[in-house]
Every structure is written in C-alpha cells, then in structure tokens.
Short mmCIF file of C-alpha atoms in Angstrom, two decimals:
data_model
loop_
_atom_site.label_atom_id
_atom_site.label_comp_id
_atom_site.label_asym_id
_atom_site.label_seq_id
_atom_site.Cartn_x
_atom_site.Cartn_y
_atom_site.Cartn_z
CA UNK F 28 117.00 94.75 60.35
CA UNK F 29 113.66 96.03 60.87
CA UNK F 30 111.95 94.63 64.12
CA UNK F 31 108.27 95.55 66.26
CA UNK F 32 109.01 95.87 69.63
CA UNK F 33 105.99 96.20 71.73
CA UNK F 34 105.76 97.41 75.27
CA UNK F 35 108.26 99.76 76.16
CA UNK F 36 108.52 99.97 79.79
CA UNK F 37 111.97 99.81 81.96
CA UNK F 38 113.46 96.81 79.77
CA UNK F 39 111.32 97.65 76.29
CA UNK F 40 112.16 101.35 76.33
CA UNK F 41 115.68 100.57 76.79
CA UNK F 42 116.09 97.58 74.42
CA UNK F 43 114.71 99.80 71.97
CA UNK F 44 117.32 102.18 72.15
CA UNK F 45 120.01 99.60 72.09
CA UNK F 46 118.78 98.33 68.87
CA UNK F 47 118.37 101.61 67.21
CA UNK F 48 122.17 102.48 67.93
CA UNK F 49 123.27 99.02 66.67
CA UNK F 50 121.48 100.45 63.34
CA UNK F 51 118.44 98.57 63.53
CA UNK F 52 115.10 99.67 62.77
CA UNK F 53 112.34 99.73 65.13
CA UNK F 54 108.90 100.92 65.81
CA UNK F 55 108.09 100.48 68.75
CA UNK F 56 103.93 99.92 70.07
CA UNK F 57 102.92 100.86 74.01
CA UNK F 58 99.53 102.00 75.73
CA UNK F 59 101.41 105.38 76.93
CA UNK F 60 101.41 107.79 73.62
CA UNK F 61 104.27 109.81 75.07
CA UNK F 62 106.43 106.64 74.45
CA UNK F 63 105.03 105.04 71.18
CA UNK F 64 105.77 105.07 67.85
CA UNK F 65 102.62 104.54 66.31
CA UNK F 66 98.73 104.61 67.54
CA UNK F 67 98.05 100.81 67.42
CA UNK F 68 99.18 96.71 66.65
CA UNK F 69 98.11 97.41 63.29
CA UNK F 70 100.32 100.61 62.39
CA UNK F 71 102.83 98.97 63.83
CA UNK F 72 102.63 95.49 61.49
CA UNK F 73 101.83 97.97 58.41
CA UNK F 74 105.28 99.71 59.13
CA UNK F 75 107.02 96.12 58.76
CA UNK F 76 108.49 95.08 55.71
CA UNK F 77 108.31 91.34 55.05
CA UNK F 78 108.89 88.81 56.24
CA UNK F 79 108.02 90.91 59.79
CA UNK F 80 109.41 90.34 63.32
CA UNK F 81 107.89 91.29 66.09
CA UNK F 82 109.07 91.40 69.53
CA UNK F 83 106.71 91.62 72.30
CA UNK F 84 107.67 92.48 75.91
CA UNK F 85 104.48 92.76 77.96
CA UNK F 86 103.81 91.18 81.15
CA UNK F 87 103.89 87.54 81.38
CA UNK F 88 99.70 85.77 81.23
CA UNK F 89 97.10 87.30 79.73
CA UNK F 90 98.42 90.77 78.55
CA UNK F 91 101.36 88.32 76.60
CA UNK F 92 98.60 85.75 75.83
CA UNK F 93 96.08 88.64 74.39
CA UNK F 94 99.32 90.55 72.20
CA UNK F 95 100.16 87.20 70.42
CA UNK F 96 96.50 86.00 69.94
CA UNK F 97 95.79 89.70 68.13
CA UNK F 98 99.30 89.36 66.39
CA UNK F 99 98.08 85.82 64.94
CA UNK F 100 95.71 87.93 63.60
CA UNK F 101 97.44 90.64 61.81
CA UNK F 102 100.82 88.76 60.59
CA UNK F 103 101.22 86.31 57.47
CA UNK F 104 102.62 83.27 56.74
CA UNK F 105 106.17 83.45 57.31
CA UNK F 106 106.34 86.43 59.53
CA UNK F 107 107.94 85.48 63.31
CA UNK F 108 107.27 86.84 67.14
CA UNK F 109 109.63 87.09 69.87
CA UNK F 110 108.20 86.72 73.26
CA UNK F 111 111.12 88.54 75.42
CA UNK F 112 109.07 88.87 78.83
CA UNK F 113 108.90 86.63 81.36
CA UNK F 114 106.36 84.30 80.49
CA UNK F 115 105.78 80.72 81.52
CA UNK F 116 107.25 77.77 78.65
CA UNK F 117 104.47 76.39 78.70
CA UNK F 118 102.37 78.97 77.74
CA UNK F 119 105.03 79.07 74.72
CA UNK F 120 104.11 76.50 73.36
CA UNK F 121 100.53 77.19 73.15
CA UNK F 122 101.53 80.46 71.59
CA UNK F 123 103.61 78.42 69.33
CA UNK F 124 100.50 75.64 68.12
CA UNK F 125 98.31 78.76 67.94
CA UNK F 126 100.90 80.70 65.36
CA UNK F 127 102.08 77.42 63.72
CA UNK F 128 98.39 77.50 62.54
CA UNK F 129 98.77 80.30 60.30
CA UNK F 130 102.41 79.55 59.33
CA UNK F 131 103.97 82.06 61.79
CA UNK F 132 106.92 81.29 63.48
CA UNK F 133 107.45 81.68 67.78
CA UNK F 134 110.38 82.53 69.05
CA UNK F 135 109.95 82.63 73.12
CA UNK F 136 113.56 84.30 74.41
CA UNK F 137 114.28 84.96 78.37
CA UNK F 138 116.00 88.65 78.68
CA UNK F 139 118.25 89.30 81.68
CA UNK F 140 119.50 92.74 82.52
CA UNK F 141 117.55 94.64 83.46
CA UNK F 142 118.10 98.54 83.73
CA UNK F 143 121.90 97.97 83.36
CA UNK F 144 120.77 96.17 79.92
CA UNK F 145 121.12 99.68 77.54
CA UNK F 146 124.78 99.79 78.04
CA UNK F 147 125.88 96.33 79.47
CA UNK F 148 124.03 94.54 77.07
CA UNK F 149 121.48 91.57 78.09
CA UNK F 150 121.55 88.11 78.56
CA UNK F 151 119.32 86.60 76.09
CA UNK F 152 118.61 82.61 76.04
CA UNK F 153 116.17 82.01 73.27
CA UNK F 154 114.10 78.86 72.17
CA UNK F 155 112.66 77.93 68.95
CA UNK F 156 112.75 76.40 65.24
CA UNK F 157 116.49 77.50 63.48
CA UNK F 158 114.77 79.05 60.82
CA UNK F 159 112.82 81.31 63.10
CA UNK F 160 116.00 82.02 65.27
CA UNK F 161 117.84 82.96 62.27
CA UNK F 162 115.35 85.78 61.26
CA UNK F 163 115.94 87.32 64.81
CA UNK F 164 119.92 86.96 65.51
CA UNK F 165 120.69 90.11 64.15
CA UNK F 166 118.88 91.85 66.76
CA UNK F 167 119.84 89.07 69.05
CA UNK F 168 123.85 90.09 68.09
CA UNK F 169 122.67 93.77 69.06
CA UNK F 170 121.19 93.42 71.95
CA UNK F 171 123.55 90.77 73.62
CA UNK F 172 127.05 92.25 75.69
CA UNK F 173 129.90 92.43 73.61
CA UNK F 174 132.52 89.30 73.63
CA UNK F 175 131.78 85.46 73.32
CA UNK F 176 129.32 84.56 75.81
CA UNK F 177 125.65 86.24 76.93
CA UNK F 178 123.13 84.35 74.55
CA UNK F 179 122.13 81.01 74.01
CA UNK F 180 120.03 78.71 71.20
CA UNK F 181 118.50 76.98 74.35
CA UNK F 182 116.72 74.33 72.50
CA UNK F 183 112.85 73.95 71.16
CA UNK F 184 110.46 76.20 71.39
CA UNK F 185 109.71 77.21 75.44
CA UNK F 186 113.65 76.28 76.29
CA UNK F 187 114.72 80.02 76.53
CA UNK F 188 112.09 80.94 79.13
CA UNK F 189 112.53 77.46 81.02
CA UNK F 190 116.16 78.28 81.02
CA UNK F 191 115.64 81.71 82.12
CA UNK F 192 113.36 80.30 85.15
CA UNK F 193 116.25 78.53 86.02
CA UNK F 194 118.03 81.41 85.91
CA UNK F 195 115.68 83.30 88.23
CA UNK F 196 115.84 80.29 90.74
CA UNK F 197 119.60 80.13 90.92
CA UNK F 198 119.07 84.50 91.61
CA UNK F 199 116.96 83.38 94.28
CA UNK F 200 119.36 81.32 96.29
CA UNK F 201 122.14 83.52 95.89
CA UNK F 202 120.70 86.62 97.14
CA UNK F 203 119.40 84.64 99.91
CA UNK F 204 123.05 83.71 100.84
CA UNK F 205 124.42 86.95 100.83
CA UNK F 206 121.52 88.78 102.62
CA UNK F 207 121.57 85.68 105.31
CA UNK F 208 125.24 86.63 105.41
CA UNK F 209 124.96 90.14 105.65
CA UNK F 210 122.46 89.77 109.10
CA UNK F 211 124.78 87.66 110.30
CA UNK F 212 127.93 89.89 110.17
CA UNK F 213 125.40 92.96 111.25
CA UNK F 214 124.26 91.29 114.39
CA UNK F 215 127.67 90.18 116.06
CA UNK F 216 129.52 93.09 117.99
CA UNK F 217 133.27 91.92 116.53
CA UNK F 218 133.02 92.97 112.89
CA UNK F 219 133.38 96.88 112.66
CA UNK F 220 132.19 97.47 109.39
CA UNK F 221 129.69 94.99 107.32
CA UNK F 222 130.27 97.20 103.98
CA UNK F 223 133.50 96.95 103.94
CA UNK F 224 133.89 93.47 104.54
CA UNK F 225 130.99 93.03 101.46
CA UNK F 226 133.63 95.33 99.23
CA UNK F 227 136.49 92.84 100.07
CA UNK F 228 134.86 89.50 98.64
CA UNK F 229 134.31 91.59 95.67
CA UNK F 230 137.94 90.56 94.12
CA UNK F 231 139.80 87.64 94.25
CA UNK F 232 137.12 84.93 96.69
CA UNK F 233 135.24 82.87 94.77
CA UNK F 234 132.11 84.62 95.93
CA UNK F 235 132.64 87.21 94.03
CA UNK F 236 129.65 88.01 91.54
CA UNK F 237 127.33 90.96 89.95
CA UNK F 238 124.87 90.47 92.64
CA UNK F 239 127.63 91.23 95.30
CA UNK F 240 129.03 94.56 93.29
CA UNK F 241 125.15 95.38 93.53
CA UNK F 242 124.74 94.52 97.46
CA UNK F 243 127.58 96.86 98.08
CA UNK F 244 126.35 99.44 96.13
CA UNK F 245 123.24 99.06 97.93
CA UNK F 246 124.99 99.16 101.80
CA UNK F 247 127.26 101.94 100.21
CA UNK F 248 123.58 104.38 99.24
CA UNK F 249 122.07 103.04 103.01
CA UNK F 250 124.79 100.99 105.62
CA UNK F 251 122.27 99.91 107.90
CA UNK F 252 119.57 99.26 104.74
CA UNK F 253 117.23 101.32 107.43
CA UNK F 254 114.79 102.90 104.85
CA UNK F 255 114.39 99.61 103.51
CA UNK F 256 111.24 97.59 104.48
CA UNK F 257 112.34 93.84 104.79
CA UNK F 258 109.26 92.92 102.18
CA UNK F 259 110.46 91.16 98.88
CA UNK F 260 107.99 89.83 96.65
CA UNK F 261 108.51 87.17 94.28
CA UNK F 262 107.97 87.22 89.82
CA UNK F 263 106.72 84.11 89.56
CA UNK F 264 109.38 82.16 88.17
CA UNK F 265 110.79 81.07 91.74
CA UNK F 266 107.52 79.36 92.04
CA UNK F 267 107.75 78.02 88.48
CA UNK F 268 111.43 76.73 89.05
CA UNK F 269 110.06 74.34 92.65
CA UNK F 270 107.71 73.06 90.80
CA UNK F 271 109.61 72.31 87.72
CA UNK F 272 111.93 70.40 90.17
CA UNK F 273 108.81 68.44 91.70
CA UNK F 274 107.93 67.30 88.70
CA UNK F 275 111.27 66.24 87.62
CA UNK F 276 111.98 64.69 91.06
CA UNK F 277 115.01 67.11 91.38
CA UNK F 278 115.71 68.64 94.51
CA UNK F 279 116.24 72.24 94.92
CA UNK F 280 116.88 72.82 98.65
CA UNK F 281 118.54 75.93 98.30
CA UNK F 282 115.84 78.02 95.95
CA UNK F 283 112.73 76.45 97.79
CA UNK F 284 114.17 77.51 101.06
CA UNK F 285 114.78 81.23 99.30
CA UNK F 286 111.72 81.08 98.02
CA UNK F 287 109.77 80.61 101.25
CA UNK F 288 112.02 83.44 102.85
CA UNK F 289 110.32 85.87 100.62
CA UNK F 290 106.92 84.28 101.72
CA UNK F 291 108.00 84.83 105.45
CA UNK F 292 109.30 88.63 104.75
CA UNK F 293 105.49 89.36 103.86
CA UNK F 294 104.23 88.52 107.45
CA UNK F 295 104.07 90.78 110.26
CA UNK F 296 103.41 88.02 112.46
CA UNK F 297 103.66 84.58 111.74
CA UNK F 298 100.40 81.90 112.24
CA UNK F 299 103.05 79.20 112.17
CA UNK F 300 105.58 80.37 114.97
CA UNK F 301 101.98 81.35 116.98
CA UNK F 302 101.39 77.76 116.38
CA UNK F 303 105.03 76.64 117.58
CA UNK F 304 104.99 79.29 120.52
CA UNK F 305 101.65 77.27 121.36
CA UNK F 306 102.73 73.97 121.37
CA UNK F 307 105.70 74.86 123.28
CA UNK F 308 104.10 76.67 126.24
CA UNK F 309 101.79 73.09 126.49
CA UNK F 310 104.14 70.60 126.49
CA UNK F 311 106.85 72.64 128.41
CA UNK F 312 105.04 75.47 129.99
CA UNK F 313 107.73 77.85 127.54
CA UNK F 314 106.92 81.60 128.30
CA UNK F 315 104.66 82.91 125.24
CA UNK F 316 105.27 86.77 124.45
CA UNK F 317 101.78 87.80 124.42
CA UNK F 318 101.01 91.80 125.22
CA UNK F 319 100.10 92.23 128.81
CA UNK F 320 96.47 92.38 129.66
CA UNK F 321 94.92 95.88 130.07
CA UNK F 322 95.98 97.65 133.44
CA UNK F 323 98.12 94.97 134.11
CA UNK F 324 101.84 94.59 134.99
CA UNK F 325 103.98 92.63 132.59
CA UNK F 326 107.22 90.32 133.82
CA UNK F 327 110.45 91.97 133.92
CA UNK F 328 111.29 90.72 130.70
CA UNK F 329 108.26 92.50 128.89
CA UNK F 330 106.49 89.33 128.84
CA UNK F 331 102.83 89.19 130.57
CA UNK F 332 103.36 87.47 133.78
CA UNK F 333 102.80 83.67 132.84
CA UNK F 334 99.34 81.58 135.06
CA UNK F 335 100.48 80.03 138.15
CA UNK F 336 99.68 76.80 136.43
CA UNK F 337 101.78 77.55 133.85
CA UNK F 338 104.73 78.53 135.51
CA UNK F 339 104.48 74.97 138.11
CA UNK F 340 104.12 73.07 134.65
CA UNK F 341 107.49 74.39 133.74
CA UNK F 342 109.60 74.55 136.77
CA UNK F 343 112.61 73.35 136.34
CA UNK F 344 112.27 72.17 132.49
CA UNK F 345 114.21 73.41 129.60
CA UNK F 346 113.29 73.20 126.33
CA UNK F 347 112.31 69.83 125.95
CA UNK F 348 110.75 69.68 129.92
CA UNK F 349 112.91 67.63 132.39
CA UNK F 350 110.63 67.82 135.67
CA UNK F 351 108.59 65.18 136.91
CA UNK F 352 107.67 62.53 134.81
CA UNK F 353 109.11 61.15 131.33
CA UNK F 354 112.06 63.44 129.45
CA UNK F 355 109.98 65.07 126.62
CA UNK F 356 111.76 66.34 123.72
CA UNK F 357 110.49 68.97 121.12
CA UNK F 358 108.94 66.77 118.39
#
C-alpha cells in the first residue's frame, strides 16, 4: 500500500523502514530535511494516491493536535489518519468529530516497541470505525511481529491509545518491582552477585519477562548502575492511567505507588520527610540530621549535637516516646 508517515524520529524513522521492506510505499514528512522525503504536509498528501492514509507520529498535544487540524485541511472525503504517538483518547475523539466533519476517517493506534520495533516488530492496539481499520491493516500486518498475537482491533475510536495507557501503567508497576528488587538484593551482604541472580529468573520463574532480559542487559553494560542518576521521568500516560482508575472507581495500588516513585526520584531532598523528621523530633524529641552549625562540632554520629531541651524531651523514648507521661504512638 501506499501510506504518509509523518515524523520520523526514533520510532517514525524506524517504522518507516519496516514498512518499506514489507513492500509498502511511503513518503515520509519531518521538520529535519536530512530525514524527509518531501519539503512539506502538502507534497506529502499530493504524493498519495486515493483514497490516502496518513500516519502521523508526532508528540502527543498540540504538535499531534496542530498535524491533524492542517491534515483536515488538505485530505478529502474518504481519505483516513493514523495517530500512532502517544496521545491522550480523549483527544481522539476530538480529532475524530473534527475529521468526521469532512468525511475523513480517524484511526488513533498505540505503538509499543520502541527501538527494538525495526526488527522485532511492534505492538500495535488500534481503535476506530472497521472500514477505516481495514484501509490501514496492511501496514498494520507489516509493522506487527511475526506469529498470531501483537495487534489488536481495541474497540471505537480512542480504545487503542486507552489500551495502550494501560499498557504503560502495567510498565510502570513492573519496573518498579524489579528495580525495588534489585536494591534490595544490592544492599544485603549475603547475595554475591545481583546480575547473576537477575540472569537466573530469566528462564523457567514466572517472573520472567522482556523487561527483565532488558534489566540484565542493563546490570551486564554497568553492575552497580553507578553512571546512572536515579532520576526517571514519567510520559504522561502513568498519570493518565490513575486517573482513568479514579474515575472508574478502580483501584490501582500498584501503578499509583510506581508512579509516585518516579515523583520521589526527582527530589534531592524531600519537603515531606522534612515535614515527618519535624513532627518526629516534637512529639518524641527524634534526632533530626540537620548540618552542623558553622564552627561547630557535630555528634559522633554526624548529626549536629541535638538542644539540651531536646535531648531531656527524649530520654528514654523510642519511637513512639515512652517517658513520663501518656504512651504516644506515631500517628
């Protein structure tokens, strides 16, 4: 088939050239020349026969929203776009109203794989009227890995990227688990070798999984991960996923609790413990690991020496206080 593809970064660039071996025909649209096929939107809807598909993977918000608004523009009646980046559903199904309009169909399609995509193939789930779908699948067959499973009719239009939220939710958890794991077996002194013991799971437990084959590689380029700063950001679509649940009155434990992690990661020094380290030091006179004042000594365990009225608050107390006076606990 003949198919648009426009953006061709890390995932566009390589799609590309998965479709183009599976025999398909593609011009391909991006801001950097060195990469593009053609000079413009235009050129590249001119090159199109009819009825003309056009896949669009640009960042998710208004880059997305401003490439389908200009495509609305320049296709016709019966013409279809693919939105294969990470966008938000329901932004997919204003795109959809907006292109309905003019009698163009709206595909919306979440794309997993990443830069193991060109040759492994990617995980496509895909949302959107039959008739639409149907003027896609062959690139859909292409692009997908080989065998029976790895894409998905999800449902109506915004299903694939809901689905692919999901998806990204699910990621979140699970690398939490295994990097929660991975401190864990790091910090006691019995277990001689983490990487190893990573490698094991890798065949036969039923933890077993891509994102494990891709933590060992990662131990196996840097054992202690020591030029790695413990910083991870977050797409979007763990956010998405939390509040998807609110409003469905599902619980997600798991992915809100990875999801904050990656909040935590970003702070050198966290307001809220200050806040806990506070409370505690009031109500039980618990040391607080301030820096020592200037020209002055600090305690033995490199903690500034504590007031005298702290330290008679909490003699004799442990962490909830048990001196003089009622048992307090920490809540």
């Amino acid at each position: 088939m003949d198919l648009g593809l426009v953006g061709l970064g890390k995932m566009g660039g390589n799609m590309r050239e998965r479709l183009r071996r599976g025999g398909h025909t593609v011009v391909g649209f991006d801001r950097n020349p060195d990469v593009s096929d053609v000079g413009s939107l235009a050129e590249l809807v001119e090159a199109l026969p009819s009825p003309k598909v056009v896949w669009v993977m640009v960042p998710a918000g208004e880059a997305t929203r401003a490439t389908v608004a200009e495509l609305g523009e320049l296709l016709s009646e019966g013409d279809v776009v693919v939105d294969g980046g990470n966008s938000r559903w329901t932004d997919d199904q204003a795109h959809a109203a907006l292109l309905a309009e003019k009698g163009i169909g709206y595909v919306d399609c979440g794309v997993s794989g990443g830069v193991w995509g060109l040759e492994n193939g990617y995980a496509l789930m895909y949302g959107g009227e039959a008739a639409d779908v149907a003027k896609v699948q062959p690139a859909f067959d292409t692009l997908k890995p080989e065998g029976e499973f790895g894409a998905v009719h999800a449902g109506k239009v915004g299903a694939g990227h809901f689905s692919k939220m999901v998806h990204n939710g699910i990621e979140y958890a699970i690398m939490q688990s295994y990097a929660e794991g991975w401190e864990l077996l790091e910090k006691v002194d019995m277990v001689d070798n983490v990487t190893e013991v990573f490698r094991s799971w890798r065949e036969g437990t039923v933890i077993r999984s891509w994102l494990l084959d891709l933590m060992v590689n990662a131990l196996d380029d840097d054992p202690g991960l020591e030029s790695i700063r413990g910083y991870a950001e977050d797409s979007g679509e763990g956010r998405w996923t939390v509040e998807a649940a609110i409003d469905n009155a599902v619980a997600v434990p798991a992915i809100t609790a990875a999801l904050f992690a990656r909040f935590v990661s970003r702070q050198d020094d966290s307001p809220a413990m200050k806040a806990i380290a506070a409370m505690r030091n009031q109500f039980g006179g618990h040391a607080l690991h301030t820096p020592p004042p200037t020209g002055g000594d600090v305690d033995g365990d490199g903690q500034a020496p504590q007031s005298e009225a702290a330290q008679q608050a909490g003699a004799g107390q442990g962490e909830g206080g048990s001196g003089a006076g009622p048992t307090t606990g920490e809540s």
